[in-house]
CSV table of C-alpha atoms in Angstrom, one decimal:
chain,number,residue,atom,x,y,z
A,1,UNK,CA,-107.3,80.8,10.9
A,2,UNK,CA,-104.2,82.3,9.4
A,3,UNK,CA,-103.9,84.9,12.3
A,4,UNK,CA,-104.3,82.1,14.8
A,5,UNK,CA,-101.6,80.0,13.2
A,6,UNK,CA,-99.3,82.9,12.9
A,7,UNK,CA,-99.9,83.7,16.6
A,8,UNK,CA,-99.0,80.0,17.7
A,9,UNK,CA,-95.9,80.0,15.5
A,10,UNK,CA,-94.9,83.3,17.1
A,11,UNK,CA,-95.3,81.8,20.6
A,12,UNK,CA,-93.5,78.6,19.8
A,13,UNK,CA,-90.6,80.7,18.2
A,14,UNK,CA,-90.3,82.8,21.4
A,15,UNK,CA,-90.5,79.8,23.6
A,16,UNK,CA,-87.8,78.2,21.5
A,17,UNK,CA,-85.6,81.3,21.7
A,18,UNK,CA,-86.0,81.6,25.5
A,19,UNK,CA,-85.4,77.9,26.0
A,20,UNK,CA,-82.2,78.2,24.0
A,21,UNK,CA,-80.9,81.3,25.7
A,22,UNK,CA,-77.8,80.5,27.8
A,23,UNK,CA,-78.0,82.2,31.1
A,24,UNK,CA,-75.6,81.5,33.9
A,25,UNK,CA,-76.7,82.2,37.4
A,26,UNK,CA,-74.1,82.8,40.0
A,27,UNK,CA,-74.5,83.0,43.7
A,28,UNK,CA,-72.3,85.6,45.6
A,29,UNK,CA,-71.7,85.8,49.3
A,30,UNK,CA,-72.5,89.6,49.3
A,31,UNK,CA,-74.1,92.3,47.3
A,32,UNK,CA,-71.5,94.4,45.6
A,33,UNK,CA,-71.1,98.1,46.5
A,34,UNK,CA,-71.0,100.8,43.8
A,35,UNK,CA,-70.6,99.5,40.2
A,36,UNK,CA,-67.8,102.0,39.7
A,37,UNK,CA,-64.3,100.8,39.7
A,38,UNK,CA,-63.0,104.0,41.2
A,39,UNK,CA,-65.4,103.8,44.2
A,40,UNK,CA,-65.6,100.1,44.6
A,41,UNK,CA,-64.2,98.5,47.7
A,42,UNK,CA,-65.8,94.9,47.8
A,43,UNK,CA,-64.3,91.7,46.3
A,44,UNK,CA,-67.6,90.7,45.0
A,45,UNK,CA,-67.8,93.8,42.9
A,46,UNK,CA,-64.6,92.8,41.2
A,47,UNK,CA,-66.3,89.5,40.1
A,48,UNK,CA,-69.0,91.5,38.4
A,49,UNK,CA,-66.5,94.0,36.9
A,50,UNK,CA,-64.5,91.0,35.5
A,51,UNK,CA,-67.5,90.3,33.2
A,52,UNK,CA,-68.3,93.9,32.5
A,53,UNK,CA,-65.0,95.9,32.5
A,54,UNK,CA,-62.0,94.8,30.4
A,55,UNK,CA,-58.6,96.2,31.8
A,56,UNK,CA,-55.5,97.4,30.0
A,57,UNK,CA,-53.9,94.0,31.1
A,58,UNK,CA,-54.9,90.9,32.7
A,59,UNK,CA,-53.2,88.0,34.3
A,60,UNK,CA,-53.4,84.3,33.4
A,61,UNK,CA,-53.6,81.3,35.5
A,62,UNK,CA,-50.0,81.5,36.6
A,63,UNK,CA,-50.5,85.2,37.5
A,64,UNK,CA,-48.3,86.4,34.6
A,65,UNK,CA,-49.4,89.7,32.9
A,66,UNK,CA,-51.1,89.2,29.5
A,67,UNK,CA,-52.7,91.6,27.0
A,68,UNK,CA,-56.3,92.7,27.2
A,69,UNK,CA,-57.3,96.2,26.0
A,70,UNK,CA,-53.4,96.9,25.6
A,71,UNK,CA,-51.8,94.6,23.2
A,72,UNK,CA,-48.2,95.5,24.1
A,73,UNK,CA,-46.3,97.8,26.5
A,74,UNK,CA,-42.7,99.0,27.0
A,75,UNK,CA,-41.2,100.4,30.2
A,76,UNK,CA,-38.4,103.2,29.7
A,77,UNK,CA,-34.9,102.1,30.8
A,78,UNK,CA,-35.1,104.7,33.7
A,79,UNK,CA,-38.5,103.3,34.8
A,80,UNK,CA,-40.2,106.6,34.5
A,81,UNK,CA,-42.6,105.9,31.8
A,82,UNK,CA,-44.6,103.0,30.3
A,83,UNK,CA,-45.9,103.1,26.8
A,84,UNK,CA,-48.9,101.1,25.8
A,85,UNK,CA,-50.1,100.1,22.3
A,86,UNK,CA,-54.0,99.8,22.4
A,87,UNK,CA,-56.3,97.3,20.8
A,88,UNK,CA,-57.9,98.8,17.7
A,89,UNK,CA,-61.8,98.7,16.9
A,90,UNK,CA,-62.9,98.3,20.6
A,91,UNK,CA,-66.2,99.7,21.5
A,92,UNK,CA,-67.6,100.6,24.9
A,93,UNK,CA,-71.1,99.4,25.8
A,94,UNK,CA,-72.7,102.8,24.9
A,95,UNK,CA,-71.2,102.6,21.4
A,96,UNK,CA,-68.4,105.1,21.9
A,97,UNK,CA,-64.7,104.4,20.8
A,98,UNK,CA,-62.1,102.9,23.3
A,99,UNK,CA,-58.8,104.8,22.5
A,100,UNK,CA,-55.9,106.8,24.0
A,101,UNK,CA,-58.1,109.6,25.0
A,102,UNK,CA,-60.4,107.3,26.9
A,103,UNK,CA,-57.3,105.8,28.7
A,104,UNK,CA,-56.2,109.3,29.8
A,105,UNK,CA,-59.6,110.2,31.0
A,106,UNK,CA,-59.9,106.9,33.1
A,107,UNK,CA,-56.6,107.2,34.6
A,108,UNK,CA,-57.1,110.9,35.6
A,109,UNK,CA,-60.5,110.3,36.9
A,110,UNK,CA,-59.1,107.5,39.2
A,111,UNK,CA,-56.4,110.0,40.5
A,112,UNK,CA,-58.6,113.0,41.0
A,113,UNK,CA,-62.2,111.9,41.7
A,114,UNK,CA,-62.8,113.0,45.4
A,115,UNK,CA,-64.0,109.6,46.7
A,116,UNK,CA,-61.7,107.6,44.4
A,117,UNK,CA,-60.1,104.5,46.2
A,118,UNK,CA,-57.6,104.0,43.4
A,119,UNK,CA,-55.6,107.3,44.1
A,120,UNK,CA,-52.8,105.6,46.2
A,121,UNK,CA,-52.7,102.6,43.7
A,122,UNK,CA,-51.8,105.2,40.7
A,123,UNK,CA,-50.1,107.7,43.1
A,124,UNK,CA,-46.8,107.3,40.9
A,125,UNK,CA,-48.6,108.2,37.7
A,126,UNK,CA,-47.7,112.0,37.2
A,127,UNK,CA,-49.3,112.5,33.8
A,128,UNK,CA,-50.8,110.8,31.0
A,129,UNK,CA,-49.9,111.5,27.4
A,130,UNK,CA,-51.7,110.7,24.4
A,131,UNK,CA,-49.3,109.9,21.6
A,132,UNK,CA,-52.0,108.7,19.0
A,133,UNK,CA,-55.3,107.0,19.1
A,134,UNK,CA,-53.8,103.7,19.6
A,135,UNK,CA,-50.9,104.6,21.8
A,136,UNK,CA,-50.7,106.2,25.3
A,137,UNK,CA,-47.8,106.9,27.8
A,138,UNK,CA,-47.9,106.9,31.5
A,139,UNK,CA,-45.3,109.3,33.0
A,140,UNK,CA,-44.2,108.4,36.5
A,141,UNK,CA,-42.9,110.4,39.3
A,142,UNK,CA,-40.6,107.6,40.3
A,143,UNK,CA,-40.0,104.0,39.1
A,144,UNK,CA,-43.0,102.0,40.3
A,145,UNK,CA,-42.8,98.1,40.5
A,146,UNK,CA,-46.5,97.9,41.3
A,147,UNK,CA,-48.2,99.9,38.7
A,148,UNK,CA,-48.7,97.1,36.1
A,149,UNK,CA,-50.2,94.9,38.8
A,150,UNK,CA,-52.4,97.8,39.6
A,151,UNK,CA,-53.6,98.2,35.9
A,152,UNK,CA,-54.6,94.4,35.9
A,153,UNK,CA,-57.2,95.3,38.6
A,154,UNK,CA,-59.8,98.0,39.1
A,155,UNK,CA,-57.3,100.8,38.4
A,156,UNK,CA,-56.8,99.5,34.9
A,157,UNK,CA,-60.5,98.8,34.1
A,158,UNK,CA,-61.7,101.1,31.4
A,159,UNK,CA,-65.0,102.8,31.5
A,160,UNK,CA,-66.8,105.0,28.9
A,161,UNK,CA,-65.7,108.6,29.5
A,162,UNK,CA,-69.2,109.5,28.2
A,163,UNK,CA,-70.8,107.6,31.1
A,164,UNK,CA,-68.9,109.6,33.8
A,165,UNK,CA,-68.6,113.0,32.2
A,166,UNK,CA,-70.1,116.1,33.7
A,167,UNK,CA,-70.3,114.4,37.0
A,168,UNK,CA,-72.7,111.6,35.9
A,169,UNK,CA,-73.3,108.7,38.3
A,170,UNK,CA,-71.4,106.0,36.5
A,171,UNK,CA,-72.6,103.2,38.9
A,172,UNK,CA,-76.2,103.9,37.9
A,173,UNK,CA,-75.6,103.1,34.2
A,174,UNK,CA,-72.3,101.7,34.0
A,175,UNK,CA,-70.6,101.2,30.5
A,176,UNK,CA,-67.3,99.4,30.0
A,177,UNK,CA,-65.7,97.4,27.2
A,178,UNK,CA,-66.0,93.8,28.6
A,179,UNK,CA,-67.9,90.8,27.3
A,180,UNK,CA,-71.1,91.5,29.1
A,181,UNK,CA,-73.1,94.9,29.2
A,182,UNK,CA,-75.1,96.1,32.2
A,183,UNK,CA,-78.9,95.6,32.1
A,184,UNK,CA,-80.4,96.1,35.5
A,185,UNK,CA,-79.6,96.0,39.2
A,186,UNK,CA,-82.1,95.3,42.2
A,187,UNK,CA,-80.2,96.0,45.4
A,188,UNK,CA,-79.7,92.8,47.6
A,189,UNK,CA,-81.4,90.7,45.0
A,190,UNK,CA,-79.7,90.6,41.6
A,191,UNK,CA,-77.3,92.1,38.9
A,192,UNK,CA,-78.2,91.1,35.3
A,193,UNK,CA,-75.7,91.4,32.4
A,194,UNK,CA,-76.2,90.5,28.9
A,195,UNK,CA,-73.8,89.5,26.1
A,196,UNK,CA,-72.3,92.5,24.3
A,197,UNK,CA,-72.5,92.0,20.5
A,198,UNK,CA,-69.8,94.3,19.7
A,199,UNK,CA,-67.3,92.8,22.0
A,200,UNK,CA,-63.7,92.7,20.4
A,201,UNK,CA,-63.3,89.0,21.4
A,202,UNK,CA,-67.0,88.1,20.7
A,203,UNK,CA,-66.1,84.4,19.7
A,204,UNK,CA,-65.2,83.7,23.3
A,205,UNK,CA,-68.5,84.6,24.6
A,206,UNK,CA,-70.8,81.6,24.7
A,207,UNK,CA,-73.4,82.9,27.3
A,208,UNK,CA,-76.3,85.1,26.4
A,209,UNK,CA,-76.7,86.5,30.0
A,210,UNK,CA,-75.2,86.2,33.3
A,211,UNK,CA,-77.2,86.9,36.6
A,212,UNK,CA,-75.3,87.5,39.9
A,213,UNK,CA,-77.4,86.9,43.1
A,214,UNK,CA,-76.3,87.9,46.6
A,215,UNK,CA,-76.9,85.2,49.2
A,216,UNK,CA,-74.9,85.8,52.2
A,217,UNK,CA,-75.6,82.4,53.8
A,218,UNK,CA,-73.6,79.7,52.5
A,219,UNK,CA,-76.1,77.1,53.5
A,220,UNK,CA,-78.8,78.9,51.4
A,221,UNK,CA,-76.4,79.3,48.4
A,222,UNK,CA,-75.6,75.5,48.5
A,223,UNK,CA,-79.4,74.7,48.6
A,224,UNK,CA,-80.0,77.0,45.5
A,225,UNK,CA,-77.2,75.1,43.7
A,226,UNK,CA,-78.5,71.8,44.7
A,227,UNK,CA,-82.0,72.7,43.5
A,228,UNK,CA,-80.9,73.9,40.1
A,229,UNK,CA,-81.8,77.5,40.8
A,230,UNK,CA,-78.0,78.5,40.6
A,231,UNK,CA,-75.3,77.2,38.2
A,232,UNK,CA,-72.4,78.3,40.3
A,233,UNK,CA,-71.7,79.4,43.8
A,234,UNK,CA,-68.8,81.6,44.9
A,235,UNK,CA,-67.2,81.0,48.3
A,236,UNK,CA,-68.4,77.5,48.8
A,237,UNK,CA,-68.1,76.7,52.5
A,238,UNK,CA,-65.3,74.2,53.1
A,239,UNK,CA,-67.7,72.1,55.3
A,240,UNK,CA,-69.9,71.7,52.1
A,241,UNK,CA,-67.4,70.2,49.9
A,242,UNK,CA,-68.3,66.6,50.7
A,243,UNK,CA,-72.0,67.4,49.8
A,244,UNK,CA,-71.0,68.8,46.5
A,245,UNK,CA,-68.5,66.1,45.7
A,246,UNK,CA,-71.2,63.4,46.6
A,247,UNK,CA,-73.7,64.9,44.1
A,248,UNK,CA,-73.4,63.6,40.6
A,249,UNK,CA,-74.9,66.7,39.3
A,250,UNK,CA,-72.3,69.0,40.7
A,251,UNK,CA,-68.6,69.4,41.1
A,252,UNK,CA,-66.1,71.3,43.2
A,253,UNK,CA,-63.6,73.7,41.6
A,254,UNK,CA,-60.9,75.1,43.8
A,255,UNK,CA,-57.6,76.9,43.7
A,256,UNK,CA,-55.1,78.3,46.3
A,257,UNK,CA,-55.6,82.1,46.6
A,258,UNK,CA,-53.5,85.3,47.3
A,259,UNK,CA,-55.6,86.7,50.1
A,260,UNK,CA,-56.3,86.6,53.9
A,261,UNK,CA,-58.8,87.3,56.6
A,262,UNK,CA,-57.9,89.6,59.3
A,263,UNK,CA,-59.0,91.8,62.3
A,264,UNK,CA,-58.4,95.5,61.5
A,265,UNK,CA,-58.2,97.8,64.6
A,266,UNK,CA,-59.5,101.5,64.8
A,267,UNK,CA,-56.4,103.4,65.9
A,268,UNK,CA,-57.1,107.0,65.1
A,269,UNK,CA,-60.2,107.3,63.0
A,270,UNK,CA,-62.7,109.4,65.1
A,271,UNK,CA,-64.1,108.9,68.6
A,272,UNK,CA,-64.3,105.0,68.4
A,273,UNK,CA,-60.6,104.8,68.4
A,274,UNK,CA,-60.5,106.4,71.8
A,275,UNK,CA,-60.3,103.2,73.9
A,276,UNK,CA,-57.7,101.0,75.3
A,277,UNK,CA,-57.7,98.7,72.2
A,278,UNK,CA,-57.1,101.5,69.8
A,279,UNK,CA,-54.6,103.3,71.9
A,280,UNK,CA,-52.4,100.6,73.3
A,281,UNK,CA,-50.6,98.1,71.1
A,282,UNK,CA,-50.1,95.8,74.1
A,283,UNK,CA,-53.7,95.2,74.2
A,284,UNK,CA,-53.9,94.4,70.4
A,285,UNK,CA,-51.0,92.0,71.0
A,286,UNK,CA,-52.9,90.5,73.8
A,287,UNK,CA,-56.1,89.8,71.9
A,288,UNK,CA,-53.7,88.5,68.9
A,289,UNK,CA,-52.0,86.0,71.1
A,290,UNK,CA,-55.4,84.9,72.6
A,291,UNK,CA,-56.6,83.3,69.3
A,292,UNK,CA,-56.0,79.7,68.4
A,293,UNK,CA,-55.7,80.0,64.6
A,294,UNK,CA,-55.1,76.2,64.1
A,295,UNK,CA,-58.4,75.5,65.9
A,296,UNK,CA,-60.2,78.2,63.6
A,297,UNK,CA,-58.9,76.5,60.5
A,298,UNK,CA,-59.9,72.9,61.4
A,299,UNK,CA,-63.2,73.7,63.0
A,300,UNK,CA,-64.5,76.2,60.4
A,301,UNK,CA,-62.6,75.4,57.3
A,302,UNK,CA,-61.7,71.6,57.6
A,303,UNK,CA,-58.1,72.5,57.5
A,304,UNK,CA,-58.4,74.2,54.0
A,305,UNK,CA,-57.6,77.7,55.1
A,306,UNK,CA,-54.1,77.8,56.7
A,307,UNK,CA,-53.4,80.0,59.7
A,308,UNK,CA,-51.9,83.5,58.9
A,309,UNK,CA,-49.5,85.8,60.7
A,310,UNK,CA,-48.8,88.2,57.8
A,311,UNK,CA,-50.2,89.5,54.6
A,312,UNK,CA,-48.1,87.2,52.4
A,313,UNK,CA,-49.0,83.5,51.9
A,314,UNK,CA,-46.4,80.9,52.4
A,315,UNK,CA,-45.7,80.2,48.8
A,316,UNK,CA,-45.1,83.9,48.1
A,317,UNK,CA,-41.3,84.8,47.8
A,318,UNK,CA,-41.9,87.8,50.3
A,319,UNK,CA,-43.2,85.5,53.1
A,320,UNK,CA,-41.0,85.7,56.2
A,321,UNK,CA,-41.0,82.6,58.4
A,322,UNK,CA,-40.2,84.9,61.4
A,323,UNK,CA,-43.7,86.3,61.2
A,324,UNK,CA,-45.6,83.0,60.8
A,325,UNK,CA,-48.8,82.5,62.5
A,326,UNK,CA,-48.4,82.9,66.3
A,327,UNK,CA,-49.1,80.1,68.5
A,328,UNK,CA,-51.7,80.9,71.1
A,329,UNK,CA,-50.3,82.0,74.5
A,330,UNK,CA,-52.9,82.9,76.9
A,331,UNK,CA,-50.5,83.6,79.8
A,332,UNK,CA,-48.5,86.1,77.9
A,333,UNK,CA,-51.9,87.6,76.7
A,334,UNK,CA,-52.9,88.1,80.4
A,335,UNK,CA,-49.5,89.4,81.3
A,336,UNK,CA,-49.9,92.1,78.5
A,337,UNK,CA,-53.1,93.2,79.7
A,338,UNK,CA,-51.8,93.6,83.3
A,339,UNK,CA,-48.8,95.5,81.9
A,340,UNK,CA,-51.3,97.9,80.2
A,341,UNK,CA,-53.0,98.3,83.5
A,342,UNK,CA,-56.7,97.7,82.3
A,343,UNK,CA,-59.4,96.3,84.3
A,344,UNK,CA,-60.4,92.9,83.1
A,345,UNK,CA,-62.7,91.7,81.6
A,346,UNK,CA,-61.9,94.4,79.1
A,347,UNK,CA,-64.9,94.8,76.7
A,348,UNK,CA,-64.0,95.0,73.0
A,349,UNK,CA,-66.5,95.3,70.1
A,350,UNK,CA,-65.7,93.2,67.0
A,351,UNK,CA,-67.8,93.8,64.0
A,352,UNK,CA,-68.3,90.7,61.5
A,353,UNK,CA,-70.1,90.2,58.3
A,354,UNK,CA,-73.5,88.4,59.0
A,355,UNK,CA,-72.5,85.3,57.2
A,356,UNK,CA,-72.6,81.9,59.3
A,357,UNK,CA,-68.8,81.2,58.9
A,358,UNK,CA,-67.9,84.7,59.9
A,359,UNK,CA,-70.2,84.6,63.1
A,360,UNK,CA,-68.8,81.2,63.9
A,361,UNK,CA,-65.2,82.4,63.8
A,362,UNK,CA,-66.2,85.5,65.8
A,363,UNK,CA,-67.9,83.1,68.4
A,364,UNK,CA,-64.7,81.0,68.7
A,365,UNK,CA,-62.5,84.2,69.2
A,366,UNK,CA,-65.0,85.4,71.8
A,367,UNK,CA,-64.6,82.2,73.8
A,368,UNK,CA,-60.9,82.1,73.3
A,369,UNK,CA,-60.3,85.7,74.3
A,370,UNK,CA,-62.4,85.2,77.3
A,371,UNK,CA,-59.7,83.2,78.8
A,372,UNK,CA,-57.2,86.0,78.5
A,373,UNK,CA,-59.3,88.6,79.9
A,374,UNK,CA,-61.5,90.0,77.2
A,375,UNK,CA,-65.3,90.4,76.9
A,376,UNK,CA,-65.8,90.4,73.2
A,377,UNK,CA,-69.0,91.9,72.0
A,378,UNK,CA,-70.0,90.7,68.5
A,379,UNK,CA,-71.9,92.9,66.1
A,380,UNK,CA,-73.0,91.3,63.0
A,381,UNK,CA,-73.6,93.5,59.8
A,382,UNK,CA,-74.3,93.2,56.2
A,383,UNK,CA,-70.9,93.2,54.6
A,384,UNK,CA,-71.2,96.4,52.5
A,385,UNK,CA,-72.4,98.1,55.7
A,386,UNK,CA,-69.4,96.9,57.6
A,387,UNK,CA,-67.0,98.1,55.1
A,388,UNK,CA,-68.8,101.6,54.7
A,389,UNK,CA,-68.8,102.0,58.4
A,390,UNK,CA,-65.2,101.0,58.6
A,391,UNK,CA,-64.4,103.8,56.1
A,392,UNK,CA,-66.1,106.3,58.3
A,393,UNK,CA,-64.5,105.1,61.5
A,394,UNK,CA,-67.6,103.5,63.0
A,395,UNK,CA,-66.0,100.6,64.6
A,396,UNK,CA,-63.5,99.5,67.2
A,397,UNK,CA,-62.4,96.3,65.3
A,398,UNK,CA,-63.8,94.4,62.5
A,399,UNK,CA,-62.9,91.3,60.6
A,400,UNK,CA,-63.0,91.4,57.0
A,401,UNK,CA,-61.1,89.5,54.1
A,402,UNK,CA,-58.8,90.8,51.4
A,403,UNK,CA,-58.8,88.8,48.0
A,404,UNK,CA,-55.1,89.4,47.5
A,405,UNK,CA,-53.0,90.9,44.7
A,406,UNK,CA,-50.2,89.6,42.4
A,407,UNK,CA,-47.8,92.1,43.6
A,408,UNK,CA,-47.0,92.1,47.4
A,409,UNK,CA,-47.6,95.9,47.6
A,410,UNK,CA,-51.3,95.2,46.9
A,411,UNK,CA,-51.5,93.1,50.1
A,412,UNK,CA,-50.0,95.6,52.4
A,413,UNK,CA,-49.5,99.3,51.4
A,414,UNK,CA,-53.1,100.2,51.0
A,415,UNK,CA,-53.9,99.0,54.5
A,416,UNK,CA,-51.0,100.5,56.7
A,417,UNK,CA,-49.6,103.6,55.1
A,418,UNK,CA,-50.8,107.0,56.1
A,419,UNK,CA,-53.8,108.2,54.4
A,420,UNK,CA,-54.2,104.9,52.1
A,421,UNK,CA,-57.6,104.1,50.7
A,422,UNK,CA,-58.1,100.9,52.8
A,423,UNK,CA,-56.4,102.2,56.0
A,424,UNK,CA,-59.7,102.3,57.9
A,425,UNK,CA,-58.2,102.6,61.4
A,426,UNK,CA,-55.9,105.6,60.3
A,427,UNK,CA,-52.8,103.9,61.4
A,428,UNK,CA,-49.7,105.9,60.8
A,429,UNK,CA,-46.0,105.3,61.1
A,430,UNK,CA,-43.5,107.4,59.2
A,431,UNK,CA,-41.0,104.6,59.1
A,432,UNK,CA,-43.5,102.2,57.7
A,433,UNK,CA,-44.5,104.8,55.0
A,434,UNK,CA,-41.0,105.2,54.2
A,435,UNK,CA,-40.1,101.4,53.7
A,436,UNK,CA,-43.4,100.5,51.9
A,437,UNK,CA,-43.0,103.5,49.6
A,438,UNK,CA,-39.4,102.7,48.8
A,439,UNK,CA,-40.4,99.0,47.9
A,440,UNK,CA,-42.7,100.4,45.4
A,441,UNK,CA,-39.7,102.0,43.5
A,442,UNK,CA,-37.5,98.8,43.5
A,443,UNK,CA,-37.7,96.1,40.8
A,444,UNK,CA,-35.0,93.7,42.6
A,445,UNK,CA,-37.2,91.1,44.6
A,446,UNK,CA,-34.4,90.7,47.2
A,447,UNK,CA,-34.3,94.5,47.8
A,448,UNK,CA,-37.9,94.8,47.9
A,449,UNK,CA,-38.2,91.9,50.5
A,450,UNK,CA,-35.7,93.7,52.8
A,451,UNK,CA,-38.1,96.6,53.0
A,452,UNK,CA,-41.2,94.5,53.5
A,453,UNK,CA,-39.3,92.4,56.3
A,454,UNK,CA,-38.3,95.8,58.0
A,455,UNK,CA,-41.9,97.1,57.9
A,456,UNK,CA,-43.4,94.0,59.1
A,457,UNK,CA,-41.1,94.1,62.1
A,458,UNK,CA,-42.6,97.2,63.1
A,459,UNK,CA,-46.2,96.2,62.1
A,460,UNK,CA,-45.9,93.1,64.2
A,461,UNK,CA,-45.3,95.4,67.3
A,462,UNK,CA,-48.0,98.1,66.4
A,463,UNK,CA,-50.4,95.6,65.1
A,464,UNK,CA,-52.8,97.6,63.1
A,465,UNK,CA,-54.1,94.4,61.7
A,466,UNK,CA,-54.2,90.8,63.1
A,467,UNK,CA,-54.0,88.2,60.5
A,468,UNK,CA,-56.2,85.1,60.8
A,469,UNK,CA,-55.9,82.7,57.9
A,470,UNK,CA,-55.2,82.5,54.3
A,471,UNK,CA,-57.9,82.0,51.8
A,472,UNK,CA,-58.6,79.3,49.2
A,473,UNK,CA,-61.1,79.9,46.4
A,474,UNK,CA,-63.9,77.2,46.5
A,475,UNK,CA,-66.6,76.9,44.0
A,476,UNK,CA,-69.7,74.7,43.6
A,477,UNK,CA,-70.5,74.2,39.9
A,478,UNK,CA,-73.3,72.5,38.1
A,479,UNK,CA,-72.1,69.7,35.9
A,480,UNK,CA,-73.7,71.4,32.9
A,481,UNK,CA,-71.2,74.4,33.0
A,482,UNK,CA,-68.3,73.8,30.9
A,483,UNK,CA,-65.2,75.7,30.3
A,484,UNK,CA,-64.8,77.3,33.8
A,485,UNK,CA,-61.3,77.5,35.2
A,486,UNK,CA,-60.6,79.0,38.6
A,487,UNK,CA,-57.8,81.5,38.8
A,488,UNK,CA,-55.6,82.3,42.0
A,489,UNK,CA,-56.9,86.0,41.9
A,490,UNK,CA,-60.5,84.7,42.7
A,491,UNK,CA,-62.1,86.3,39.6
A,492,UNK,CA,-64.7,84.4,37.8
A,493,UNK,CA,-63.8,84.8,34.0
A,494,UNK,CA,-66.7,84.0,31.7
A,495,UNK,CA,-64.9,83.8,28.2
A,496,UNK,CA,-65.3,80.2,26.8
A,497,UNK,CA,-67.8,79.3,29.6
A,498,UNK,CA,-70.9,77.6,28.5
A,499,UNK,CA,-73.9,76.0,30.1
A,500,UNK,CA,-75.3,72.9,28.5
A,501,UNK,CA,-78.3,72.7,30.9
């Protein structure tokens, strides 16, 4: 009898613990790529990293830099060094210590790892100097107005050096210093994290675990939220806002973002660049002019995503009205194709993510461009495949989004300068390189804008990227979720978030 009573008590206790465990389930629009900040290219990966990997600095809701693993920083008067004071008593998820040596190891790995896509973000960092266990200095080759913004993103995420030492595959067992530690990953199914008991700001962590579930179809994500299988969905479709607002158990959270969606052209990256689209800017301009961006905004996004013609949104001080979203001009598009001497209809392959809204946009572009003399062949791919194929040059053109950065450099430099990490089309123009590299070294906003304006004037003609619309961050959230606040950078920060369900 005693054994039976004890067994029942144990079962009741385990049931109570399980019922009381606060787990937040978040539906993402894609499956992240490598869970390694140096190798990661996908936006959804940054969302997972936000829960796992604290950075040297973060941003607040006003996009101002605030302390995270660094409590203070000082820039030298000549702009050639930045000295950081580090938070004491911080542990990585594997139990090792966070200190200045760890910062040095992380920055050096970002700069030297063969397939790191952080290299150009930290190009100005010449060396890392350990002053003491809690003080580290970045020595720069030239003043860099962008480096602090980079350190507020993946380039500043601190990984345990023990987890990447001796060529270890960090992504298979990531260990950072964030509020949640890695538990498991099933590709295309889920990523599970659990509360890190030794987190330096443990009082702000109110969830026991968080599970990220990739669900590319926005309709399926919404259905899972409505059924209670998800507590939050990222990238709520604009057309689904009324359905969420009309459900008393759900709510919409939204904020204006920093990013954009565009079509990227393969200009010099392998054999697939050797076609009229890749080799003649007039053809890219013709395709650009065939698109009715206002129609896309209204039909697909209910007007929530404004048309774009440049990488800087209208509320940015670097926005230039001269490069506003172009009006559709089919006659001019036809004239450009005739000037280029191509036979119409000209077949162009456009790769898109296999999400309903992306395919709807592609179909609208297909119909619009047909009137100008194009035959658009749409190829839908899983988003991570689209991105990896882009890096390898396996595309003529592809549509993808960029979540945006707090510094204007982050919305442009990586995509159009020679050899940059996200320049999939291998576009190269020495004057654009000069202007954008100079802009990185200037702190005066007016002087920086002069460089961006001059670079954009060239880019509007060469057109390595055709911008379509600016993004807003839309979330569907269960009413039981408390403490969630959307940020303009699109990251889901889980500090002080709880789930009453």
